[in-house]
GROMACS .gro file of C-alpha atoms in nm:
model
  131
    1MET     CA    1   7.417  -4.328   0.746
    2SER     CA    2   7.118  -3.969   0.804
    3GLU     CA    3   6.809  -3.955   0.582
    4SER     CA    4   6.557  -3.628   0.492
    5THR     CA    5   6.361  -3.576   0.152
    6GLY     CA    6   6.112  -3.371   0.057
    7SER     CA    7   5.768  -3.384   0.279
    8LEU     CA    8   5.987  -3.531   0.607
    9PRO     CA    9   6.117  -3.406   0.873
   10ASN     CA   10   6.509  -3.347   0.890
   11PRO     CA   11   6.647  -3.481   1.204
   12SER     CA   12   6.920  -3.197   1.227
   13GLU     CA   13   6.646  -2.938   1.242
   14TYR     CA   14   6.521  -3.153   1.634
   15GLU     CA   15   6.628  -3.356   1.924
   16TRP     CA   16   6.705  -3.688   1.797
   17SER     CA   17   6.872  -3.846   1.461
   18PHE     CA   18   6.762  -4.154   1.182
   19GLU     CA   19   7.057  -4.405   1.054
   20GLN     CA   20   6.949  -4.699   0.888
   21HIS     CA   21   7.093  -5.038   0.973
   22GLY     CA   22   7.049  -5.265   0.616
   23GLY     CA   23   6.695  -5.305   0.611
   24VAL     CA   24   6.633  -5.149   0.994
   25GLY     CA   25   6.486  -4.764   1.047
   26VAL     CA   26   6.681  -4.660   1.387
   27TRP     CA   27   6.586  -4.361   1.563
   28PHE     CA   28   6.809  -4.216   1.827
   29MET     CA   29   6.576  -3.998   2.075
   30GLN     CA   30   6.826  -3.857   2.286
   31GLY     CA   31   6.830  -3.548   2.340
   32TRP     CA   32   6.433  -3.569   2.354
   33ARG     CA   33   6.252  -3.487   2.672
   34GLY     CA   34   5.959  -3.753   2.635
   35PHE     CA   35   5.732  -3.429   2.637
   36ALA     CA   36   5.468  -3.480   2.343
   37ASP     CA   37   5.598  -3.140   2.183
   38GLU     CA   38   5.735  -3.041   1.778
   39ASP     CA   39   6.030  -3.293   1.851
   40LEU     CA   40   5.780  -3.581   1.918
   41ASP     CA   41   5.536  -3.450   1.641
   42ALA     CA   42   5.843  -3.459   1.405
   43VAL     CA   43   5.946  -3.805   1.456
   44SER     CA   44   5.623  -3.928   1.462
   45THR     CA   45   5.572  -3.865   1.110
   46HIS     CA   46   5.948  -3.887   0.998
   47TYR     CA   47   5.919  -4.255   1.146
   48ARG     CA   48   5.509  -4.321   0.995
   49GLU     CA   49   5.681  -4.182   0.650
   50ARG     CA   50   6.055  -4.325   0.688
   51GLY     CA   51   5.983  -4.643   0.829
   52SER     CA   52   5.709  -4.744   0.545
   53ARG     CA   53   5.957  -4.737   0.265
   54ALA     CA   54   6.011  -5.094   0.180
   55ASP     CA   55   6.378  -5.112   0.203
   56ILE     CA   56   6.247  -5.055   0.583
   57GLU     CA   57   6.186  -5.374   0.749
   58ALA     CA   58   6.170  -5.337   1.151
   59THR     CA   59   6.210  -4.983   1.341
   60LEU     CA   60   6.397  -4.928   1.651
   61ALA     CA   61   6.380  -4.627   1.907
   62VAL     CA   62   6.631  -4.530   2.079
   63PHE     CA   63   6.570  -4.372   2.413
   64GLY     CA   64   6.896  -4.163   2.553
   65ASP     CA   65   6.954  -4.125   2.972
   66ASP     CA   66   6.752  -3.836   3.034
   67THR     CA   67   6.413  -3.946   2.868
   68ASN     CA   68   6.133  -3.903   3.091
   69LEU     CA   69   5.794  -3.965   2.994
   70PRO     CA   70   5.508  -3.844   3.184
   71ARG     CA   71   5.156  -4.005   3.153
   72GLU     CA   72   5.047  -3.737   2.863
   73THR     CA   73   5.323  -3.858   2.664
   74GLN     CA   74   5.314  -4.283   2.733
   75GLU     CA   75   4.911  -4.171   2.616
   76TYR     CA   76   5.063  -3.991   2.367
   77MET     CA   77   5.256  -4.287   2.264
   78ALA     CA   78   5.029  -4.590   2.271
   79GLU     CA   79   4.856  -4.389   2.086
   80ALA     CA   80   5.013  -4.289   1.782
   81TRP     CA   81   5.235  -4.520   1.806
   82SER     CA   82   5.083  -4.720   1.787
   83GLU     CA   83   4.856  -4.635   1.474
   84ASN     CA   84   5.248  -4.529   1.384
   85GLY     CA   85   5.432  -4.886   1.395
   86GLU     CA   86   5.028  -5.039   1.247
   87TYR     CA   87   5.120  -4.809   0.962
   88THR     CA   88   5.442  -4.886   0.851
   89ASP     CA   89   5.373  -5.264   0.836
   90VAL     CA   90   5.694  -5.396   0.919
   91ASP     CA   91   5.790  -5.742   1.107
   92LYS     CA   92   5.939  -5.595   1.429
   93VAL     CA   93   5.945  -5.314   1.632
   94GLY     CA   94   6.168  -5.245   1.887
   95PHE     CA   95   6.283  -4.986   2.199
   96VAL     CA   96   6.567  -4.966   2.344
   97SER     CA   97   6.715  -4.780   2.700
   98GLU     CA   98   6.964  -4.820   2.967
   99GLY     CA   99   6.700  -4.791   3.187
  100THR     CA  100   6.322  -4.853   3.221
  101THR     CA  101   6.232  -4.613   2.952
  102ALA     CA  102   6.232  -4.856   2.626
  103MET     CA  103   6.037  -5.107   2.848
  104ALA     CA  104   5.725  -4.843   2.984
  105VAL     CA  105   5.742  -4.794   2.595
  106LYS     CA  106   5.683  -5.141   2.474
  107SER     CA  107   5.479  -5.217   2.813
  108LYS     CA  108   5.198  -4.965   2.599
  109MET     CA  109   5.236  -5.063   2.219
  110ASP     CA  110   4.925  -5.247   2.049
  111ILE     CA  111   5.073  -5.350   1.713
  112PRO     CA  112   4.853  -5.646   1.517
  113ASP     CA  113   5.092  -5.840   1.330
  114ALA     CA  114   5.410  -5.723   1.434
  115ASP     CA  115   5.697  -5.842   1.735
  116ILE     CA  116   5.765  -5.585   2.017
  117GLU     CA  117   6.025  -5.571   2.197
  118SER     CA  118   6.257  -5.324   2.390
  119PHE     CA  119   6.623  -5.398   2.491
  120GLY     CA  120   6.895  -5.185   2.695
  121ASP     CA  121   7.136  -5.245   2.470
  122LEU     CA  122   7.104  -5.124   2.102
  123ASP     CA  123   7.376  -5.407   1.897
  124ALA     CA  124   7.138  -5.686   2.015
  125ALA     CA  125   6.824  -5.499   1.977
  126VAL     CA  126   6.954  -5.459   1.587
  127GLU     CA  127   7.030  -5.813   1.598
  128TRP     CA  128   6.662  -5.881   1.691
  129ALA     CA  129   6.574  -5.672   1.441
  130GLN     CA  130   6.792  -5.818   1.104
  131GLY     CA  131   6.719  -6.153   1.223
   0.00000   0.00000   0.00000
């Protein structure tokens, strides 16, 4: 189930998508290559604004197999996504990937008052986020 409204970036225009599973917002970044570019700015804005709504209690970012995180992207994410996670005021922030991407992103996050976790499986991540 996708959602885009007025001021939110429309996921269909970028290399990422959004779904909601109960109170969990899930951002799929499969097509994203990991650079601090227009796609990353758009998903960051969408995450911040959509994740802060009352119907989202936890968030997950799912990275595709092709995601590559050069140092400048990791630095951007550490700063911007930590701020975004704090802004949303959610209880749990998770990252999902089959490889080490989720663990690498998790290790850079600093979000006070939120549990942060990485997963290799989306179902396990959604279960954790809903628990």
